[in-house]
PDB file of C-alpha atoms in Angstrom:
ATOM      1  CA  MET A 123       7.593  28.814   0.271  1.00  0.00           C
ATOM      2  CA  LYS A 124       9.988  27.292  -2.183  1.00  0.00           C
ATOM      3  CA  ILE A 125      13.056  25.935  -0.522  1.00  0.00           C
ATOM      4  CA  GLU A 126      15.386  27.890  -2.677  1.00  0.00           C
ATOM      5  CA  GLU A 127      13.773  31.147  -1.584  1.00  0.00           C
ATOM      6  CA  TYR A 128      13.757  30.031   2.001  1.00  0.00           C
ATOM      7  CA  LYS A 129      17.497  29.255   1.958  1.00  0.00           C
ATOM      8  CA  ARG A 130      18.360  32.533   0.577  1.00  0.00           C
ATOM      9  CA  ILE A 131      16.303  34.387   3.239  1.00  0.00           C
ATOM     10  CA  TYR A 132      17.519  32.128   6.046  1.00  0.00           C
ATOM     11  CA  GLU A 133      21.207  32.888   5.203  1.00  0.00           C
ATOM     12  CA  GLU A 134      20.636  36.620   5.033  1.00  0.00           C
ATOM     13  CA  LEU A 135      19.180  36.889   8.390  1.00  0.00           C
ATOM     14  CA  ASN A 136      22.456  37.178  10.504  1.00  0.00           C
ATOM     15  CA  THR A 137      21.394  39.977  12.727  1.00  0.00           C
ATOM     16  CA  LEU A 138      18.257  41.677  13.803  1.00  0.00           C
ATOM     17  CA  SER A 139      19.045  44.734  11.405  1.00  0.00           C
ATOM     18  CA  ASP A 140      18.821  42.214   8.523  1.00  0.00           C
ATOM     19  CA  VAL A 141      15.131  41.790   9.445  1.00  0.00           C
ATOM     20  CA  ASP A 142      14.635  45.503   8.705  1.00  0.00           C
ATOM     21  CA  ARG A 143      16.806  45.570   5.670  1.00  0.00           C
ATOM     22  CA  LEU A 144      14.987  42.583   3.963  1.00  0.00           C
ATOM     23  CA  ALA A 145      11.578  43.960   5.038  1.00  0.00           C
ATOM     24  CA  ASN A 146      12.498  47.114   3.177  1.00  0.00           C
ATOM     25  CA  GLU A 147      14.104  45.507   0.055  1.00  0.00           C
ATOM     26  CA  THR A 148      11.441  42.876  -0.402  1.00  0.00           C
ATOM     27  CA  ALA A 149       7.673  42.384  -0.177  1.00  0.00           C
ATOM     28  CA  LEU A 150       8.138  39.913   2.692  1.00  0.00           C
ATOM     29  CA  ASP A 151       6.285  40.390   5.916  1.00  0.00           C
ATOM     30  CA  ARG A 152       8.409  41.828   8.768  1.00  0.00           C
ATOM     31  CA  GLU A 153       6.930  39.325  11.313  1.00  0.00           C
ATOM     32  CA  LEU A 154       7.661  36.378   9.036  1.00  0.00           C
ATOM     33  CA  LEU A 155      11.318  37.655   8.766  1.00  0.00           C
ATOM     34  CA  ASN A 156      11.366  37.900  12.669  1.00  0.00           C
ATOM     35  CA  VAL A 157      10.043  34.502  13.160  1.00  0.00           C
ATOM     36  CA  ILE A 158      12.753  33.039  10.641  1.00  0.00           C
ATOM     37  CA  TYR A 159      15.499  35.111  12.326  1.00  0.00           C
ATOM     38  CA  THR A 160      14.564  33.965  15.805  1.00  0.00           C
ATOM     39  CA  GLN A 161      14.480  30.230  14.709  1.00  0.00           C
ATOM     40  CA  ARG A 162      17.846  30.628  13.093  1.00  0.00           C
ATOM     41  CA  THR A 163      19.296  32.393  16.047  1.00  0.00           C
ATOM     42  CA  VAL A 164      18.147  29.780  18.526  1.00  0.00           C
ATOM     43  CA  ARG A 165      19.599  27.034  16.419  1.00  0.00           C
ATOM     44  CA  LYS A 166      22.962  28.751  16.106  1.00  0.00           C
ATOM     45  CA  THR A 167      23.054  29.490  19.797  1.00  0.00           C
ATOM     46  CA  MET A 168      22.551  25.720  20.606  1.00  0.00           C
ATOM     47  CA  LYS A 169      25.422  24.926  18.196  1.00  0.00           C
ATOM     48  CA  ARG A 170      27.739  27.464  19.645  1.00  0.00           C
ATOM     49  CA  HIS A 171      27.090  26.779  23.273  1.00  0.00           C
ATOM     50  CA  HIS A 172      29.896  24.296  23.752  1.00  0.00           C
ATOM     51  CA  ILE A 173      32.366  26.787  22.082  1.00  0.00           C
ATOM     52  CA  ILE A 174      31.421  29.523  24.466  1.00  0.00           C
ATOM     53  CA  LYS A 175      31.500  27.266  27.548  1.00  0.00           C
ATOM     54  CA  ARG A 176      35.054  26.195  26.528  1.00  0.00           C
ATOM     55  CA  ASN A 177      36.176  29.754  26.152  1.00  0.00           C
ATOM     56  CA  LEU A 178      34.509  31.260  29.210  1.00  0.00           C
ATOM     57  CA  PRO A 179      37.758  31.752  31.211  1.00  0.00           C
ATOM     58  CA  LYS A 180      39.020  33.881  28.369  1.00  0.00           C
ATOM     59  CA  MET A 181      35.881  35.640  28.071  1.00  0.00           C
ATOM     60  CA  LEU A 182      35.750  36.306  31.865  1.00  0.00           C
ATOM     61  CA  ARG A 183      39.202  37.792  31.657  1.00  0.00           C
ATOM     62  CA  GLU A 184      37.915  40.083  28.893  1.00  0.00           C
ATOM     63  CA  TRP A 185      35.139  41.206  31.096  1.00  0.00           C
ATOM     64  CA  LYS A 186      37.282  41.900  34.056  1.00  0.00           C
ATOM     65  CA  SER A 187      39.768  43.807  32.013  1.00  0.00           C
ATOM     66  CA  GLY A 188      37.035  46.200  31.129  1.00  0.00           C
ATOM     67  CA  LYS A 189      35.336  44.934  28.123  1.00  0.00           C
ATOM     68  CA  SER A 190      31.397  45.245  28.140  1.00  0.00           C
ATOM     69  CA  ILE A 191      29.109  42.172  28.121  1.00  0.00           C
ATOM     70  CA  LEU A 192      27.676  43.517  24.892  1.00  0.00           C
ATOM     71  CA  SER A 193      31.040  43.838  23.144  1.00  0.00           C
ATOM     72  CA  ILE A 194      32.063  40.359  24.304  1.00  0.00           C
ATOM     73  CA  ALA A 195      28.721  38.916  22.971  1.00  0.00           C
ATOM     74  CA  GLN A 196      29.276  40.544  19.618  1.00  0.00           C
ATOM     75  CA  LYS A 197      32.914  39.280  19.441  1.00  0.00           C
ATOM     76  CA  TRP A 198      32.013  35.701  20.234  1.00  0.00           C
ATOM     77  CA  ASP A 199      28.723  35.735  18.168  1.00  0.00           C
ATOM     78  CA  PHE A 200      26.398  34.728  21.033  1.00  0.00           C
ATOM     79  CA  PRO A 201      23.187  36.357  22.274  1.00  0.00           C
ATOM     80  CA  PRO A 202      23.926  39.112  24.726  1.00  0.00           C
ATOM     81  CA  ILE A 203      21.627  38.000  27.566  1.00  0.00           C
ATOM     82  CA  LEU A 204      23.047  34.383  27.472  1.00  0.00           C
ATOM     83  CA  THR A 205      26.584  35.748  27.344  1.00  0.00           C
ATOM     84  CA  GLY A 206      25.873  37.716  30.519  1.00  0.00           C
ATOM     85  CA  LEU A 207      24.346  34.694  32.207  1.00  0.00           C
ATOM     86  CA  MET A 208      27.371  32.492  31.377  1.00  0.00           C
ATOM     87  CA  LEU A 209      29.852  35.120  32.485  1.00  0.00           C
ATOM     88  CA  PHE A 210      28.002  35.621  35.807  1.00  0.00           C
ATOM     89  CA  GLN A 211      28.023  31.956  36.514  1.00  0.00           C
ATOM     90  CA  GLN A 212      31.782  31.674  35.518  1.00  0.00           C
ATOM     91  CA  ASN A 213      32.419  34.442  37.957  1.00  0.00           C
ATOM     92  CA  GLY A 214      30.677  32.500  40.751  1.00  0.00           C
ATOM     93  CA  MET A 215      27.397  34.383  40.788  1.00  0.00           C
ATOM     94  CA  SER A 216      24.117  32.577  40.829  1.00  0.00           C
ATOM     95  CA  LYS A 217      21.692  32.158  37.984  1.00  0.00           C
ATOM     96  CA  LYS A 218      18.870  33.530  40.260  1.00  0.00           C
ATOM     97  CA  GLN A 219      20.818  36.775  41.036  1.00  0.00           C
ATOM     98  CA  TYR A 220      21.502  37.259  37.287  1.00  0.00           C
ATOM     99  CA  TRP A 221      17.957  36.883  36.192  1.00  0.00           C
ATOM    100  CA  SER A 222      16.714  39.130  39.084  1.00  0.00           C
ATOM    101  CA  PHE A 223      19.065  41.795  37.522  1.00  0.00           C
ATOM    102  CA  VAL A 224      17.789  41.305  34.057  1.00  0.00           C
ATOM    103  CA  ARG A 225      14.180  41.396  35.125  1.00  0.00           C
ATOM    104  CA  GLU A 226      14.678  44.431  37.516  1.00  0.00           C
ATOM    105  CA  PRO A 227      17.800  46.408  36.376  1.00  0.00           C
ATOM    106  CA  GLU A 228      16.591  49.377  38.389  1.00  0.00           C
ATOM    107  CA  THR A 229      17.684  47.474  41.515  1.00  0.00           C
ATOM    108  CA  ILE A 230      21.256  47.117  40.529  1.00  0.00           C
ATOM    109  CA  ALA A 231      23.415  49.366  42.769  1.00  0.00           C
ATOM    110  CA  ASP A 232      26.485  49.381  40.649  1.00  0.00           C
ATOM    111  CA  ALA A 233      26.193  51.958  38.112  1.00  0.00           C
ATOM    112  CA  LYS A 234      28.599  50.304  35.512  1.00  0.00           C
ATOM    113  CA  LEU A 235      26.875  46.969  35.869  1.00  0.00           C
ATOM    114  CA  LYS A 236      23.550  48.497  35.565  1.00  0.00           C
ATOM    115  CA  LYS A 237      24.472  50.177  32.338  1.00  0.00           C
ATOM    116  CA  GLU A 238      25.814  46.929  30.914  1.00  0.00           C
ATOM    117  CA  ILE A 239      22.663  44.955  31.838  1.00  0.00           C
ATOM    118  CA  LEU A 240      20.428  47.651  30.322  1.00  0.00           C
ATOM    119  CA  GLU A 241      22.564  47.507  27.129  1.00  0.00           C
ATOM    120  CA  ILE A 242      22.217  43.731  26.629  1.00  0.00           C
ATOM    121  CA  ILE A 243      18.499  43.803  27.441  1.00  0.00           C
ATOM    122  CA  LYS A 244      17.946  46.457  24.768  1.00  0.00           C
ATOM    123  CA  GLU A 245      20.038  44.681  22.159  1.00  0.00           C
ATOM    124  CA  ASP A 246      18.765  40.951  22.724  1.00  0.00           C
ATOM    125  CA  SER A 247      15.392  40.595  20.852  1.00  0.00           C
ATOM    126  CA  ILE A 248      15.087  36.929  21.721  1.00  0.00           C
ATOM    127  CA  TYR A 249      16.301  36.126  25.307  1.00  0.00           C
ATOM    128  CA  SER A 250      15.600  39.277  26.944  1.00  0.00           C
ATOM    129  CA  PRO A 251      12.296  39.731  28.928  1.00  0.00           C
ATOM    130  CA  TRP A 252      10.828  41.812  26.154  1.00  0.00           C
ATOM    131  CA  GLY A 253      11.959  39.403  23.498  1.00  0.00           C
ATOM    132  CA  ASN A 254      10.387  36.519  25.409  1.00  0.00           C
ATOM    133  CA  ASP A 255       7.179  38.528  25.780  1.00  0.00           C
ATOM    134  CA  ILE A 256       7.004  38.868  21.845  1.00  0.00           C
ATOM    135  CA  GLN A 257       7.350  35.158  21.429  1.00  0.00           C
ATOM    136  CA  VAL A 258       4.755  34.214  24.027  1.00  0.00           C
ATOM    137  CA  LYS A 259       2.226  36.814  22.563  1.00  0.00           C
ATOM    138  CA  ARG A 260       2.954  35.359  19.138  1.00  0.00           C
ATOM    139  CA  GLY A 261       2.013  31.918  20.376  1.00  0.00           C
ATOM    140  CA  GLN A 262      -1.143  33.292  22.057  1.00  0.00           C
ATOM    141  CA  TRP A 263      -1.979  35.042  18.810  1.00  0.00           C
ATOM    142  CA  GLY A 264      -1.845  31.845  16.878  1.00  0.00           C
ATOM    143  CA  GLU A 265      -4.044  29.926  19.286  1.00  0.00           C
ATOM    144  CA  GLU A 266      -6.582  32.767  19.213  1.00  0.00           C
ATOM    145  CA  MET A 267      -6.541  32.634  15.497  1.00  0.00           C
ATOM    146  CA  LEU A 268      -7.302  28.975  15.510  1.00  0.00           C
ATOM    147  CA  GLN A 269      -9.942  29.092  18.303  1.00  0.00           C
ATOM    148  CA  ASN A 270     -11.825  31.945  16.547  1.00  0.00           C
ATOM    149  CA  TRP A 271     -11.900  30.053  13.261  1.00  0.00           C
ATOM    150  CA  LEU A 272     -13.253  26.910  15.008  1.00  0.00           C
ATOM    151  CA  THR A 273     -15.917  29.000  16.769  1.00  0.00           C
ATOM    152  CA  LYS A 274     -16.813  30.667  13.544  1.00  0.00           C
ATOM    153  CA  ASN A 275     -17.562  27.229  11.915  1.00  0.00           C
ATOM    154  CA  ASP A 276     -19.520  26.038  15.025  1.00  0.00           C
ATOM    155  CA  LEU A 277     -16.865  23.337  15.909  1.00  0.00           C
ATOM    156  CA  GLY A 278     -16.792  22.283  19.426  1.00  0.00           C
ATOM    157  CA  TYR A 279     -13.120  21.712  20.908  1.00  0.00           C
ATOM    158  CA  ARG A 280     -11.221  21.485  23.998  1.00  0.00           C
ATOM    159  CA  THR A 281      -8.107  23.272  24.747  1.00  0.00           C
ATOM    160  CA  GLU A 282      -4.929  21.998  26.616  1.00  0.00           C
ATOM    161  CA  ASN A 283      -6.218  23.576  29.804  1.00  0.00           C
ATOM    162  CA  ASP A 284      -9.479  21.624  29.363  1.00  0.00           C
ATOM    163  CA  LEU A 285      -7.670  18.418  28.875  1.00  0.00           C
ATOM    164  CA  ARG A 286      -5.023  18.746  31.421  1.00  0.00           C
ATOM    165  CA  GLY A 287      -4.613  15.450  33.427  1.00  0.00           C
ATOM    166  CA  LYS A 288      -6.832  13.489  31.012  1.00  0.00           C
ATOM    167  CA  PHE A 289      -4.185  12.580  28.473  1.00  0.00           C
ATOM    168  CA  SER A 290      -0.413  12.237  28.626  1.00  0.00           C
ATOM    169  CA  LYS A 291       0.047  14.533  25.543  1.00  0.00           C
ATOM    170  CA  THR A 292      -2.611  17.277  24.535  1.00  0.00           C
ATOM    171  CA  PRO A 293      -2.891  19.299  21.234  1.00  0.00           C
ATOM    172  CA  ASP A 294      -3.889  22.933  21.268  1.00  0.00           C
ATOM    173  CA  CYS A 295      -7.489  22.035  20.104  1.00  0.00           C
ATOM    174  CA  LEU A 296      -8.924  18.495  20.320  1.00  0.00           C
ATOM    175  CA  LEU A 297     -12.201  18.495  18.320  1.00  0.00           C
ATOM    176  CA  ASN A 298     -15.262  17.108  20.060  1.00  0.00           C
ATOM    177  CA  GLU A 299     -16.326  15.403  16.830  1.00  0.00           C
ATOM    178  CA  PRO A 300     -14.169  14.438  13.748  1.00  0.00           C
ATOM    179  CA  VAL A 301     -14.683  16.729  10.749  1.00  0.00           C
ATOM    180  CA  LYS A 302     -13.481  16.895   7.187  1.00  0.00           C
ATOM    181  CA  ILE A 303     -11.133  19.769   6.458  1.00  0.00           C
ATOM    182  CA  ASN A 304      -9.475  19.911   3.000  1.00  0.00           C
ATOM    183  CA  GLY A 305     -11.082  16.496   2.234  1.00  0.00           C
ATOM    184  CA  ARG A 306      -9.331  14.785   5.085  1.00  0.00           C
ATOM    185  CA  ILE A 307     -10.780  13.564   8.496  1.00  0.00           C
ATOM    186  CA  VAL A 308      -9.329  15.564  11.314  1.00  0.00           C
ATOM    187  CA  ASN A 309      -9.552  14.959  15.013  1.00  0.00           C
ATOM    188  CA  TRP A 310      -7.114  17.578  16.405  1.00  0.00           C
ATOM    189  CA  ILE A 311      -5.306  20.805  15.294  1.00  0.00           C
ATOM    190  CA  GLU A 312      -2.075  22.089  16.611  1.00  0.00           C
ATOM    191  CA  SER A 313      -1.152  25.822  16.333  1.00  0.00           C
ATOM    192  CA  LYS A 314       2.397  26.811  15.567  1.00  0.00           C
ATOM    193  CA  ALA A 315       3.355  30.449  15.553  1.00  0.00           C
ATOM    194  CA  SER A 316       6.568  29.638  13.468  1.00  0.00           C
ATOM    195  CA  PHE A 317       7.693  28.796  10.174  1.00  0.00           C
ATOM    196  CA  GLY A 318       7.706  25.153   9.182  1.00  0.00           C
ATOM    197  CA  ASP A 319      10.964  24.062   7.651  1.00  0.00           C
ATOM    198  CA  LYS A 320      12.493  20.654   7.960  1.00  0.00           C
ATOM    199  CA  ILE A 321      14.201  21.268  11.176  1.00  0.00           C
ATOM    200  CA  GLU A 322      11.252  22.727  12.920  1.00  0.00           C
ATOM    201  CA  PHE A 323       8.795  20.064  11.668  1.00  0.00           C
ATOM    202  CA  ASN A 324      10.980  17.231  12.658  1.00  0.00           C
ATOM    203  CA  LYS A 325      11.331  18.657  16.196  1.00  0.00           C
ATOM    204  CA  ASN A 326       7.544  19.035  16.402  1.00  0.00           C
ATOM    205  CA  LEU A 327       6.973  15.694  15.027  1.00  0.00           C
ATOM    206  CA  LYS A 328       9.182  13.930  17.517  1.00  0.00           C
ATOM    207  CA  GLY A 329       8.149  15.960  20.528  1.00  0.00           C
ATOM    208  CA  GLN A 330       4.418  16.245  19.931  1.00  0.00           C
ATOM    209  CA  LEU A 331       2.662  15.439  16.597  1.00  0.00           C
ATOM    210  CA  SER A 332       3.491  11.740  16.206  1.00  0.00           C
ATOM    211  CA  LYS A 333       2.116  11.127  19.835  1.00  0.00           C
ATOM    212  CA  TYR A 334      -1.084  12.979  18.831  1.00  0.00           C
ATOM    213  CA  VAL A 335      -1.590  10.800  15.897  1.00  0.00           C
ATOM    214  CA  GLU A 336      -1.113   7.605  18.079  1.00  0.00           C
ATOM    215  CA  MET A 337      -3.687   8.921  20.650  1.00  0.00           C
ATOM    216  CA  PHE A 338      -6.197  10.748  18.644  1.00  0.00           C
ATOM    217  CA  GLY A 339      -5.924   9.872  15.028  1.00  0.00           C
ATOM    218  CA  ASN A 340      -5.567  12.272  12.073  1.00  0.00           C
ATOM    219  CA  GLY A 341      -4.781  15.962  12.652  1.00  0.00           C
ATOM    220  CA  ILE A 342      -3.483  19.219  11.325  1.00  0.00           C
ATOM    221  CA  VAL A 343      -0.479  21.360  12.396  1.00  0.00           C
ATOM    222  CA  VAL A 344      -0.902  25.015  11.351  1.00  0.00           C
ATOM    223  CA  TYR A 345       2.248  26.967  10.721  1.00  0.00           C
ATOM    224  CA  TRP A 346       0.888  30.402  10.724  1.00  0.00           C
ATOM    225  CA  PHE A 347       3.900  31.865   8.997  1.00  0.00           C
ATOM    226  CA  GLY A 348       4.070  29.303   6.336  1.00  0.00           C
ATOM    227  CA  PHE A 349       6.259  26.286   5.554  1.00  0.00           C
ATOM    228  CA  ILE A 350       8.503  24.731   2.945  1.00  0.00           C
ATOM    229  CA  ASP A 351       6.313  23.470   0.021  1.00  0.00           C
ATOM    230  CA  SER A 352       8.507  20.399  -0.398  1.00  0.00           C
ATOM    231  CA  LEU A 353       8.169  19.181   3.164  1.00  0.00           C
ATOM    232  CA  GLU A 354       7.394  15.562   3.639  1.00  0.00           C
ATOM    233  CA  PHE A 355       5.019  14.490   6.413  1.00  0.00           C
ATOM    234  CA  PRO A 356       3.887  11.091   7.497  1.00  0.00           C
ATOM    235  CA  PRO A 357       0.330   9.627   7.219  1.00  0.00           C
ATOM    236  CA  GLY A 358      -2.118  11.065   9.767  1.00  0.00           C
ATOM    237  CA  ILE A 359      -0.683  14.660   9.699  1.00  0.00           C
ATOM    238  CA  GLU A 360      -1.394  17.447   7.308  1.00  0.00           C
ATOM    239  CA  ILE A 361       0.404  20.727   7.322  1.00  0.00           C
ATOM    240  CA  MET A 362      -1.235  23.909   6.591  1.00  0.00           C
ATOM    241  CA  ASP A 363      -0.717  27.701   6.964  1.00  0.00           C
ATOM    242  CA  SER A 364      -3.140  30.661   7.480  1.00  0.00           C
ATOM    243  CA  THR A 365      -5.118  29.543   4.462  1.00  0.00           C
ATOM    244  CA  ILE A 366      -6.827  27.107   6.657  1.00  0.00           C
ATOM    245  CA  CYS A 367      -9.185  30.063   7.608  1.00  0.00           C
ATOM    246  CA  ASN A 368     -10.517  30.177   4.078  1.00  0.00           C
ATOM    247  CA  LEU A 369     -11.599  26.426   4.137  1.00  0.00           C
ATOM    248  CA  THR A 370     -14.955  24.913   4.601  1.00  0.00           C
ATOM    249  CA  VAL A 371     -15.573  22.303   7.100  1.00  0.00           C
ATOM    250  CA  GLU A 372     -17.709  19.116   6.417  1.00  0.00           C
ATOM    251  CA  LYS A 373     -19.395  16.944   8.884  1.00  0.00           C
ATOM    252  CA  CYS A 374     -18.173  13.270   9.081  1.00  0.00           C
ATOM    253  CA  PRO A 375     -20.328  10.216   8.957  1.00  0.00           C
ATOM    254  CA  ASP A 376     -21.623   8.932  12.279  1.00  0.00           C
ATOM    255  CA  ASP A 377     -19.388   5.793  12.223  1.00  0.00           C
ATOM    256  CA  VAL A 378     -16.165   7.841  12.418  1.00  0.00           C
ATOM    257  CA  ILE A 379     -14.400   7.353  15.747  1.00  0.00           C
ATOM    258  CA  CYS A 380     -14.318  10.426  17.858  1.00  0.00           C
ATOM    259  CA  PRO A 381     -11.747  11.239  20.603  1.00  0.00           C
ATOM    260  CA  GLU A 382     -13.940  10.197  23.521  1.00  0.00           C
ATOM    261  CA  GLU A 383     -13.982   6.563  22.148  1.00  0.00           C
ATOM    262  CA  ILE A 384     -10.154   6.249  22.325  1.00  0.00           C
ATOM    263  CA  PRO A 385      -9.142   3.195  24.336  1.00  0.00           C
ATOM    264  CA  ASN A 386      -7.997   3.927  27.940  1.00  0.00           C
ATOM    265  CA  ASN A 387      -4.540   2.661  27.495  1.00  0.00           C
ATOM    266  CA  VAL A 388      -3.575   5.993  25.637  1.00  0.00           C
ATOM    267  CA  ARG A 389      -5.028   8.131  28.373  1.00  0.00           C
ATOM    268  CA  ALA A 390      -2.752   9.753  31.057  1.00  0.00           C
TER     269      ALA A 390
END
């Protein structure tokens, strides 16, 4: 995606209703818009956290005066579920108690509080249990897409579960043998059910991808919902989207090092 188009979409996704509006006004995929909206909301939440924390005494007074958690969340531009959590803690309630209410609102005896918790669960598409389920299933969908493609191309691989305890860091799929994909030798592939803008890629690079290059050599990160076409990435990493499923795979020469030949000092 062109950076200009991405910036325009990003800035327009202020609320969940903007997802529906843009999906109806444009030819953009609704799930792509949901992904970008989620990433934007999470980043804004992190930036505003200190503001909310500083104003919690005032917010708690608003709640005790009769305002609902949802109305306070909307006023302070903060996710409803996290607003409730911070209000509960400010009021001396435990985080464990709060999350038990969110997961099982039917157990709440107080009718007013039950109504409020049900409201914020319904309105929070990211931090609520149902919002979290969507993100988990989205990640699983991406990994299944990758694994199905590898299987279709008769490529042996090991998953994070297969590699647990063997290495300090593990990609989603470590190939049993190096192959050529898109003309480049590849040892590993990482699946990301997100959109690869500069912030997302730099976070992934620092937390995971650079370590994979050090340990296993060249690899690919697949952003299933696309990426910025001007994104710069370091040697050893290639960025791709769902078009990877249309590519052919070539066998590598026998003298190419495979992951099993990696020195022991990079293992866990």
